[in-house]
XYZ file of N, CA and C in Angstrom:
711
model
N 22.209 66.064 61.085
C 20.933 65.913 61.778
C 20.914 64.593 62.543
N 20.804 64.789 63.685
C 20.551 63.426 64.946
C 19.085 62.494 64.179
N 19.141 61.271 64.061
C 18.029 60.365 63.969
C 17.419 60.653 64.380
N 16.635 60.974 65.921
C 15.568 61.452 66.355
C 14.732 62.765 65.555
N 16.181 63.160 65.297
C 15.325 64.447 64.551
C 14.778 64.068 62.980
N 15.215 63.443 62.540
C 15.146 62.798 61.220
C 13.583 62.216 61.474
N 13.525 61.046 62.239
C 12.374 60.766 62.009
C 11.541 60.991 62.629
N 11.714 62.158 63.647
C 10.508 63.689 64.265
C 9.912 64.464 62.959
N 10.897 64.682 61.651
C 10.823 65.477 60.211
C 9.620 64.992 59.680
N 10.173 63.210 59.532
C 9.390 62.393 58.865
C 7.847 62.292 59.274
N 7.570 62.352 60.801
C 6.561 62.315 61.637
C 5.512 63.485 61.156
N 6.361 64.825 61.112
C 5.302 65.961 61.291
C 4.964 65.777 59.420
N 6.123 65.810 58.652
C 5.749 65.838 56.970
C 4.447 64.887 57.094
N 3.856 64.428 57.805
C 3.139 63.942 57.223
C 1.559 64.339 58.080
N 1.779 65.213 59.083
C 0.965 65.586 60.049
C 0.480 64.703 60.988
N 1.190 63.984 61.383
C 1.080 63.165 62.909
C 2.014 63.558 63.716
N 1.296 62.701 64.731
C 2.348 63.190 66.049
C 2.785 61.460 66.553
N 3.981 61.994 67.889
C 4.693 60.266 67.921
C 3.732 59.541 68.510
N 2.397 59.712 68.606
C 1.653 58.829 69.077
C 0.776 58.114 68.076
N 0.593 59.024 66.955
C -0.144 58.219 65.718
C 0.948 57.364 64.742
N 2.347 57.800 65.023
C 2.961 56.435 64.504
C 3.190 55.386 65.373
N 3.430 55.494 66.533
C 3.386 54.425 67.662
C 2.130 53.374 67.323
N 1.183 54.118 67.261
C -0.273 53.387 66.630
C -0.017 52.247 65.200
N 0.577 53.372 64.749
C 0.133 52.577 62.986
C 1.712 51.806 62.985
N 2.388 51.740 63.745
C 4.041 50.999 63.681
C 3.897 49.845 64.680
N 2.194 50.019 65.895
C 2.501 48.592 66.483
C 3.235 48.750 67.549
N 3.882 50.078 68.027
C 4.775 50.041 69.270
C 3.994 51.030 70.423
N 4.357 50.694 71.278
C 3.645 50.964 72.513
C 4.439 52.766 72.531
N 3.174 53.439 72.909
C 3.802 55.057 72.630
C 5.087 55.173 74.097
N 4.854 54.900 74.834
C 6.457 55.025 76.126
C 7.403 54.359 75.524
N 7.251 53.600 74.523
C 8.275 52.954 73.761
C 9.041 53.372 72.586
N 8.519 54.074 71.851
C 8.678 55.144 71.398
C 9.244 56.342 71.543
N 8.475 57.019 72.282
C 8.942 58.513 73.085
C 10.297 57.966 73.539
N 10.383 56.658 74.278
C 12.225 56.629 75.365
C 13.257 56.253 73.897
N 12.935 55.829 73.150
C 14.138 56.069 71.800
C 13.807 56.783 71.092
N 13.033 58.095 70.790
C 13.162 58.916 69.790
C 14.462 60.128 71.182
N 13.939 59.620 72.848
C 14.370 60.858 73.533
C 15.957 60.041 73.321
N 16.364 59.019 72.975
C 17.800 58.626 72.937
C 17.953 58.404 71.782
N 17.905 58.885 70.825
C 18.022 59.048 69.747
C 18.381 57.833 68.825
N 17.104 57.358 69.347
C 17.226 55.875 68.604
C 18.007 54.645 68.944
N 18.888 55.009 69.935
C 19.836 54.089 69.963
C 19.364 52.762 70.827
N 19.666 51.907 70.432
C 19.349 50.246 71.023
C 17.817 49.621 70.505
N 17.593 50.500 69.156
C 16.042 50.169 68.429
C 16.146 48.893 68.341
N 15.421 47.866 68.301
C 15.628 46.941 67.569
C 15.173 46.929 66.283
N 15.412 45.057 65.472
C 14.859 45.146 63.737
C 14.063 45.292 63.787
N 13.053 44.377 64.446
C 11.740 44.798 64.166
C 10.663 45.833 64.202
N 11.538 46.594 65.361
C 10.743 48.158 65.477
C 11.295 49.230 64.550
N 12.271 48.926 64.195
C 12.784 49.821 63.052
C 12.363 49.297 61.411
N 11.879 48.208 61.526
C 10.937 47.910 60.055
C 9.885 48.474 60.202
N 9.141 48.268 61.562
C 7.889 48.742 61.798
C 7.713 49.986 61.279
N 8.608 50.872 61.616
C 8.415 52.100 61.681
C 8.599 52.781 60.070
N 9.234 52.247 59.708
C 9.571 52.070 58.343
C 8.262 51.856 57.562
N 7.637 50.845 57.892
C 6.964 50.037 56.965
C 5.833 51.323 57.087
N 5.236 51.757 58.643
C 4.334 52.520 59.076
C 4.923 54.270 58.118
N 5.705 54.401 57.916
C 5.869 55.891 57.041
C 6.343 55.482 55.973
N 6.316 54.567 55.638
C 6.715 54.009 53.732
C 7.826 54.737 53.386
N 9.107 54.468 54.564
C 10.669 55.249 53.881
C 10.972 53.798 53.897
N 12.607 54.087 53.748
C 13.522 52.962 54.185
C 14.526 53.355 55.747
N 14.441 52.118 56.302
C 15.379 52.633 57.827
C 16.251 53.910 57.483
N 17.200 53.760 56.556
C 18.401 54.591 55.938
C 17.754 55.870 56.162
N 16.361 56.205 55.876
C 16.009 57.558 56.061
C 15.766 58.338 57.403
N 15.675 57.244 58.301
C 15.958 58.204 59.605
C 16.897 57.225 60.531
N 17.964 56.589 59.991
C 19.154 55.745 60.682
C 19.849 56.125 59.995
N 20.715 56.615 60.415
C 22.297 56.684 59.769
C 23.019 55.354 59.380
N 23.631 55.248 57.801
C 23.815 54.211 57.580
C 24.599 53.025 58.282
N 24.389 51.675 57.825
C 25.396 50.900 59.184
C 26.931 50.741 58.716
N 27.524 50.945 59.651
C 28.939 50.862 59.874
C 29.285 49.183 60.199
N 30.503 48.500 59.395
C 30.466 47.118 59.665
C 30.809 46.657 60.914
N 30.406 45.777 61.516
C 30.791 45.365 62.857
C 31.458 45.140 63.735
N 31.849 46.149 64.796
C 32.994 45.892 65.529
C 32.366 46.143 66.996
N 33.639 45.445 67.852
C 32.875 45.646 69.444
C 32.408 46.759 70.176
N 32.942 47.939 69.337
C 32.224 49.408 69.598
C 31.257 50.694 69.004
N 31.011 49.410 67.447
C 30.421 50.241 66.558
C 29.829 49.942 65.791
N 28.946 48.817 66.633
C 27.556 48.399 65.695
C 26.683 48.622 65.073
N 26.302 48.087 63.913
C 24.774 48.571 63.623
C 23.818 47.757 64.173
N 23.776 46.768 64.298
C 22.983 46.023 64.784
C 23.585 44.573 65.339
N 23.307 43.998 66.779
C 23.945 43.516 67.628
C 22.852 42.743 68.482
N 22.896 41.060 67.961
C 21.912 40.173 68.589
C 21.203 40.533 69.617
N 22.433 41.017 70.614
C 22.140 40.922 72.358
C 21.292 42.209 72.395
N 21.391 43.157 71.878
C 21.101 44.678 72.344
C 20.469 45.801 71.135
N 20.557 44.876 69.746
C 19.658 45.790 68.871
C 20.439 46.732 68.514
N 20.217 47.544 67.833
C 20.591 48.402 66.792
C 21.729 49.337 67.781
N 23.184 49.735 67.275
C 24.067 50.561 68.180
C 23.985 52.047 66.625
N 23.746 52.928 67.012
C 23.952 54.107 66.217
C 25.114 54.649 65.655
N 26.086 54.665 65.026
C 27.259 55.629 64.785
C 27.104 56.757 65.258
N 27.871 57.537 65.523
C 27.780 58.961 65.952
C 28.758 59.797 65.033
N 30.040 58.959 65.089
C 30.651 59.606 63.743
C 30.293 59.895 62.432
N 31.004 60.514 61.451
C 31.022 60.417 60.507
C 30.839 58.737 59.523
N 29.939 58.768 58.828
C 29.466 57.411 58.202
C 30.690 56.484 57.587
N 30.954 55.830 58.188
C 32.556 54.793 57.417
C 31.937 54.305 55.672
N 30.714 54.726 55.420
C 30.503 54.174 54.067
C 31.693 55.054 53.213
N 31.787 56.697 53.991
C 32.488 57.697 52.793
C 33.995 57.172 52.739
N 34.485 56.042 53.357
C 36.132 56.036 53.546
C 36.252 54.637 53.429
N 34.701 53.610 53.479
C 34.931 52.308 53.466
C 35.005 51.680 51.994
N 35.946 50.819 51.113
C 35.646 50.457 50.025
C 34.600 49.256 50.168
N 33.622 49.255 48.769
C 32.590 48.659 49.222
C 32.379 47.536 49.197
N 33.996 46.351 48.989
C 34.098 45.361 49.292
C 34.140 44.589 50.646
N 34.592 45.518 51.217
C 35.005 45.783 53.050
C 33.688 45.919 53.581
N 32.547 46.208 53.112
C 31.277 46.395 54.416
C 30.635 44.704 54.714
N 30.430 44.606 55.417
C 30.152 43.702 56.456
C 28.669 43.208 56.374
N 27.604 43.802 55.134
C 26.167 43.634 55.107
C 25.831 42.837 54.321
N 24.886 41.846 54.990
C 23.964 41.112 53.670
C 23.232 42.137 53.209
N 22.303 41.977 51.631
C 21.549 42.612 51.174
C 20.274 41.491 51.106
N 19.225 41.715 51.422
C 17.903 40.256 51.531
C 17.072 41.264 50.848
N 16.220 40.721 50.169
C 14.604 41.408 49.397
C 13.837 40.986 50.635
N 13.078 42.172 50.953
C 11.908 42.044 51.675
C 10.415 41.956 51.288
N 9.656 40.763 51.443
C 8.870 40.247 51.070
C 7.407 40.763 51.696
N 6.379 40.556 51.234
C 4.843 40.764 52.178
C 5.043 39.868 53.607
N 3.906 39.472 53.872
C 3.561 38.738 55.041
C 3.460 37.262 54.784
N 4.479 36.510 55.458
C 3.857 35.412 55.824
C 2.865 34.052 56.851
N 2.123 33.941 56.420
C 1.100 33.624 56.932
C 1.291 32.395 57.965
N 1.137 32.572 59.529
C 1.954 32.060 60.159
C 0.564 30.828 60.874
N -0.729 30.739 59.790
C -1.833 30.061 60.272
C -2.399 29.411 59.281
N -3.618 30.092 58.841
C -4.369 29.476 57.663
C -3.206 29.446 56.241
N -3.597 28.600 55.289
C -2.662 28.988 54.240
C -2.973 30.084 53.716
N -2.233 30.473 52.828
C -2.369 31.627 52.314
C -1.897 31.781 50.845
N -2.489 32.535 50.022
C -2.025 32.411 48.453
C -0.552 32.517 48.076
N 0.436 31.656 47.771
C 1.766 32.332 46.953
C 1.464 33.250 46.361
N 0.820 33.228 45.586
C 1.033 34.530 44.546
C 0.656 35.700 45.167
N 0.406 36.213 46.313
C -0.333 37.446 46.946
C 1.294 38.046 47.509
N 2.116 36.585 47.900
C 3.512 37.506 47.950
C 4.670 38.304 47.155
N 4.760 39.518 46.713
C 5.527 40.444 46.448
C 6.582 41.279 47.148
N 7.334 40.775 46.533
C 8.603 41.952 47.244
C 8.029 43.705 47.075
N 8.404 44.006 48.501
C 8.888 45.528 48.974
C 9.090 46.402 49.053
N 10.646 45.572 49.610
C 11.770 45.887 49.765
C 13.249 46.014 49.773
N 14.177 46.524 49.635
C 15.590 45.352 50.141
C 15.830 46.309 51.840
N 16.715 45.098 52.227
C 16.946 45.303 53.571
C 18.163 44.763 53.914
N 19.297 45.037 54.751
C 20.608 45.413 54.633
C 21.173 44.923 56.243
N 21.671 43.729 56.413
C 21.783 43.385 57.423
C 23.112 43.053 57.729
N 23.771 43.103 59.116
C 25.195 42.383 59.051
C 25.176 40.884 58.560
N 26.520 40.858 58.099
C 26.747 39.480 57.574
C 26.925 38.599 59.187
N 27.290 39.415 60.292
C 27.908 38.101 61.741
C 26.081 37.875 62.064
N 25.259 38.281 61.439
C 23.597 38.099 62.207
C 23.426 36.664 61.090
N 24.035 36.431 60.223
C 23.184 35.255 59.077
C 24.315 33.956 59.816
N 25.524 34.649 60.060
C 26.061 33.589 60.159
C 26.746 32.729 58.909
N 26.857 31.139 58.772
C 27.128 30.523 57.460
C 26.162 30.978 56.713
N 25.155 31.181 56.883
C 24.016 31.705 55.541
C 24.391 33.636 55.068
N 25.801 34.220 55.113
C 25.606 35.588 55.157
C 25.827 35.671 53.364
N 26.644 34.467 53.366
C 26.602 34.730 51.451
C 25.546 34.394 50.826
N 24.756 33.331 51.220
C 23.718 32.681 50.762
C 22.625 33.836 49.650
N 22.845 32.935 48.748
C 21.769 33.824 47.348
C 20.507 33.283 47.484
N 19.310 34.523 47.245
C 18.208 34.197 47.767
C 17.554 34.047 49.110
N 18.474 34.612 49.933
C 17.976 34.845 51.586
C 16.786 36.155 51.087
N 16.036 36.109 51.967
C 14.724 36.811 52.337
C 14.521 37.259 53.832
N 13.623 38.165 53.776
C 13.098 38.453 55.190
C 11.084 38.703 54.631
N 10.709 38.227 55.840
C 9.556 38.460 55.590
C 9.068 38.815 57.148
N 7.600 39.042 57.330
C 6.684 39.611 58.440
C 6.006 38.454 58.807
N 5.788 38.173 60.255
C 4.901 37.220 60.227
C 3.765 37.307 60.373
N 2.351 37.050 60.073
C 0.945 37.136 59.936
C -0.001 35.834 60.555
N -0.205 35.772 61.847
C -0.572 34.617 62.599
C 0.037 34.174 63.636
N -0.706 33.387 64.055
C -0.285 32.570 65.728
C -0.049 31.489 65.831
N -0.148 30.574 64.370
C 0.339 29.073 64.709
C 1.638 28.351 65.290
N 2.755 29.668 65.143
C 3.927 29.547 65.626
C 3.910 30.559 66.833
N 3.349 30.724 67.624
C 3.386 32.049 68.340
C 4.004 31.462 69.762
N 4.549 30.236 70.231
C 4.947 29.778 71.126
C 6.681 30.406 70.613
N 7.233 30.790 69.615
C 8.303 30.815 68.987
C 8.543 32.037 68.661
N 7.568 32.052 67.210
C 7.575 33.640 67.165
C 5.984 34.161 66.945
N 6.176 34.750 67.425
C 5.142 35.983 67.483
C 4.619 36.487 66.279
N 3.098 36.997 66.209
C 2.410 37.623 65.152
C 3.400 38.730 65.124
N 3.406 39.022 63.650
C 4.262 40.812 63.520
C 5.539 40.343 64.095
N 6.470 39.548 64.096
C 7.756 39.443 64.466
C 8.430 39.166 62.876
N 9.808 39.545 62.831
C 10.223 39.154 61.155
C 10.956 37.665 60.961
N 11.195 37.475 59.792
C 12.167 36.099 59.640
C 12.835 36.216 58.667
N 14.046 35.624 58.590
C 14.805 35.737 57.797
C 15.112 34.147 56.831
N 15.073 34.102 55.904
C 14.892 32.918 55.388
C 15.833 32.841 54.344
N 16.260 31.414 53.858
C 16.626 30.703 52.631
C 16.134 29.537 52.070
N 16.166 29.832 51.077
C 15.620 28.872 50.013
C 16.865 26.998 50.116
N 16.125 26.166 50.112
C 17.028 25.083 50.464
C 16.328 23.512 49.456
N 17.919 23.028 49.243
C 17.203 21.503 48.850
C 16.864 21.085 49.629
N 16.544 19.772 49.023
C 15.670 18.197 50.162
C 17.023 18.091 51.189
N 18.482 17.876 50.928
C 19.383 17.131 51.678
C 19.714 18.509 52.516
N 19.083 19.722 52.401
C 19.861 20.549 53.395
C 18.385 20.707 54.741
N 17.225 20.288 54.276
C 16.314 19.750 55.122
C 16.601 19.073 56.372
N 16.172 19.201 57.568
C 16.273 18.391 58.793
C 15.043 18.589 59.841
N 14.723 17.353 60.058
C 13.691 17.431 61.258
C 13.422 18.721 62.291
N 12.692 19.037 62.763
C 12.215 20.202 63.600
C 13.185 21.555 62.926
N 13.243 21.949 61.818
C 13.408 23.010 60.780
C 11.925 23.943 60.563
N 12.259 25.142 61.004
C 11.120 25.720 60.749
C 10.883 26.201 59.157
N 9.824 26.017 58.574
C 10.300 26.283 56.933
C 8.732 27.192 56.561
N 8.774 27.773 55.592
C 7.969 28.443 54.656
C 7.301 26.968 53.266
N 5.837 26.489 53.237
C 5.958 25.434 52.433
C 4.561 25.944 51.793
N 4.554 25.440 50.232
C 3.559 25.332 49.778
C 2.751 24.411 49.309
N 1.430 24.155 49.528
C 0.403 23.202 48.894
C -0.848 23.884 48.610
N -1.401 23.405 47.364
C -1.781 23.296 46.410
C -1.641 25.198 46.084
N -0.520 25.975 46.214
C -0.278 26.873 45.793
C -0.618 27.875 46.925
N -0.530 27.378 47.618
C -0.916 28.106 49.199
C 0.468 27.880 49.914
N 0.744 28.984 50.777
C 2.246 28.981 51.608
C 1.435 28.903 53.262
N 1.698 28.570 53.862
C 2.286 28.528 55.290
C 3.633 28.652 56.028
N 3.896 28.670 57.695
C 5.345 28.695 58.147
C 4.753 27.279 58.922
N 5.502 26.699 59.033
C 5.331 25.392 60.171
C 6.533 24.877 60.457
N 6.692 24.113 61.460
C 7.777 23.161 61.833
C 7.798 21.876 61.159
N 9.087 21.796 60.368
C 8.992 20.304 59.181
C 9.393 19.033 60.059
N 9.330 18.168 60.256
C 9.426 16.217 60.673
C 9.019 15.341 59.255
N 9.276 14.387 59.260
C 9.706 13.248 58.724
C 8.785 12.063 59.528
N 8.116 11.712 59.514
C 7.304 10.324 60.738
C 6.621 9.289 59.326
N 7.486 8.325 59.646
C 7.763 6.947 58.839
C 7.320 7.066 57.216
N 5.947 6.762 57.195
C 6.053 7.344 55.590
C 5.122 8.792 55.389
N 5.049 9.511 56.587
C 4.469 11.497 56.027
C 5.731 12.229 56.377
N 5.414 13.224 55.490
C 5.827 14.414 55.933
C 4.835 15.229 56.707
N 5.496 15.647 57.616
C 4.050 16.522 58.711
C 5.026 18.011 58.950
N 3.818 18.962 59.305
C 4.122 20.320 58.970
C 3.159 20.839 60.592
N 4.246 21.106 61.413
C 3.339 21.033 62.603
C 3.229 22.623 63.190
N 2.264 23.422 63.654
C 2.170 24.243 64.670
C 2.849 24.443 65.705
N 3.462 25.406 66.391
C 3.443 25.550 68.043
C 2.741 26.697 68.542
N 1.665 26.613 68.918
C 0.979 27.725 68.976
C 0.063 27.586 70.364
N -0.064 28.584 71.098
C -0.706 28.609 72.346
C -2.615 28.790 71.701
N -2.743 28.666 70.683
C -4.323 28.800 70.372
C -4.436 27.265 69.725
N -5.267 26.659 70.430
C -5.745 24.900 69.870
C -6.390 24.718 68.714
N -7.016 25.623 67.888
C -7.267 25.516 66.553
C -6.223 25.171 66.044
N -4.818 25.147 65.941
C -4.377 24.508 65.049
C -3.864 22.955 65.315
N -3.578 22.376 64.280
C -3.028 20.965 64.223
C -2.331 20.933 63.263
N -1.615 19.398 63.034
C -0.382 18.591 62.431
C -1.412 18.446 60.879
N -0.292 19.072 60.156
C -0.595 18.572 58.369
C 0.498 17.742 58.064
N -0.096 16.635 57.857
C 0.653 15.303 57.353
C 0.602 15.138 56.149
N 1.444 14.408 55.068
C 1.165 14.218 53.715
C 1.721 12.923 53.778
N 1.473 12.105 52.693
C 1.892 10.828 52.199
C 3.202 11.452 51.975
N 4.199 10.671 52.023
C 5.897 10.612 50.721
C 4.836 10.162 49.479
N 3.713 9.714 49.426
C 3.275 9.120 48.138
C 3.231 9.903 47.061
N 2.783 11.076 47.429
C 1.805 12.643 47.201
C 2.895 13.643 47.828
N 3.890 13.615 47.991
C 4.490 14.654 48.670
C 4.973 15.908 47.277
N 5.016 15.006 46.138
C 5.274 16.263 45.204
C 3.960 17.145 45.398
N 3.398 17.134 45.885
C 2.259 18.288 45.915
C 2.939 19.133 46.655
N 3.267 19.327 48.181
C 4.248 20.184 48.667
C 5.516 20.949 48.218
N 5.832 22.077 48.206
C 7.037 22.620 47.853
C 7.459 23.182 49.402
N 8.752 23.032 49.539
C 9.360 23.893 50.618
C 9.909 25.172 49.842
N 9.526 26.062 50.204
C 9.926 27.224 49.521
C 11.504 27.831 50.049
N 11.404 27.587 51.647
C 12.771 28.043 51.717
C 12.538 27.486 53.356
N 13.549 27.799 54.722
C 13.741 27.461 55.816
C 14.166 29.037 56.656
N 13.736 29.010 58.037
C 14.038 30.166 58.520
C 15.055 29.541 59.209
N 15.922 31.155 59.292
C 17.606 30.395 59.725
C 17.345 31.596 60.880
N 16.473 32.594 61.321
C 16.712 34.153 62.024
C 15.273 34.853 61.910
N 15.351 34.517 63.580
C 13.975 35.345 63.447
C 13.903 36.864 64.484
N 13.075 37.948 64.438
C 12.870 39.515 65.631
C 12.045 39.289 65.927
N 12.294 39.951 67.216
C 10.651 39.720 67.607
C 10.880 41.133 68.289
N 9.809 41.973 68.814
C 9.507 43.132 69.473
C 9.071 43.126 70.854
N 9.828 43.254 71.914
C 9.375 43.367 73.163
C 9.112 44.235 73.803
N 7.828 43.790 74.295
C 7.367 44.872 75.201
C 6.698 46.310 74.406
């Protein structure tokens, strides 16, 4: 069964049509309709979580699984988004030391404005990415992906765009690092700096409600950095 048709199956099982998931997935319905009519091919992550997230499967259920990365047979490919297999799945012939995927837990939303409760975040999901997309972070234990929820970073990334994150010490920290941080048990995303004796946690955001959260080094154990984004999607158009 072709992907398109897979998640045309998924569409009607549930009695919608491709315009009420276009709706509830966040993607523009001509956007939609031109990759279900190419059978998915060149989706990107984020519209393929979307869509996911919007019919509560996993990608795997209407993507054919990913094949590890080569210049003609991607699963997913910075420049151009998701490439489809057409063959037969290399999982049945690949040993499963040889595949090429991180595995990340997928998390709720993070709150890309006001703070927001830690504890309201719960994993998912897991989600299955090439190892050449993390880069040095593809072994890294404890990578995450999460959703973003807000505009304080929206000069960067976008409301509803994803991120991919790791958890990090103080010495793997560096100025203009975008990070996930908590105070007084509340998470935010902000841009981390260092300015003489604060730590400041700054916005880039095209809406002027927000501003710079500074802390003493005095008081800085009140802050936790929870982790740093190393990879972020965004959805165009």
């Amino acid at each position: 069964m072709k992907n398109s048709e897979k998640l045309l199956a998924l569409i009607s099982s549930r009695g919608w049509k491709v315009a009420t998931l276009a709706e509830k997935a966040d993607i523009k319905y001509t956007t939609l309709k031109s990759l279900i009519d190419r059978d998915l091919r060149n989706i990107t992550v984020a519209q393929a979580l979307s869509i996911s997230q919007a019919l509560d499967v996993k990608v795997s259920d209407f993507i054919q699984e990913a094949a590890p990365m080569t210049d003609e047979n991607s699963y997913l490919n910075p420049s151009n988004g998701f490439k489809i297999k057409e063959a037969k799945s290399v999982y049945e012939t690949t040993p499963s030391n040889k595949r090429s995927l991180s595995i990340l837990n997928y998390y709720g939303q993070i709150s890309a404005g006001e703070l927001t409760s830690i504890n309201s975040i719960e994993k998912e999901d897991v989600i299955e990415l090439p190892k050449s997309m993390l880069g040095k972070y593809a072994d890294r234990p404890g990578a995450f992906m999460m959703r973003v929820n807000g505009d304080s970073m929206d000069k960067i990334i976008p409301n509803n765009s994803y991120v991919v994150c790791i958890p990090v010490e103080e010495h793997e920290l560096h100025d203009n690092d975008i990070v996930i941080y908590s105070y007084n048990n509340e998470s935010s995303m902000k841009r981390f700096s260092v300015r003489g004796d604060y730590v400041v946690f700054s916005p880039e955001s095209n809406n002027p409600k927000y501003f710079d959260f500074a802390i003493s080094k005095d008081t800085e154990s009140e802050v936790e950095i929870l982790a740093k984004v190393i990879l972020y999607a965004v959805t165009l158009g």
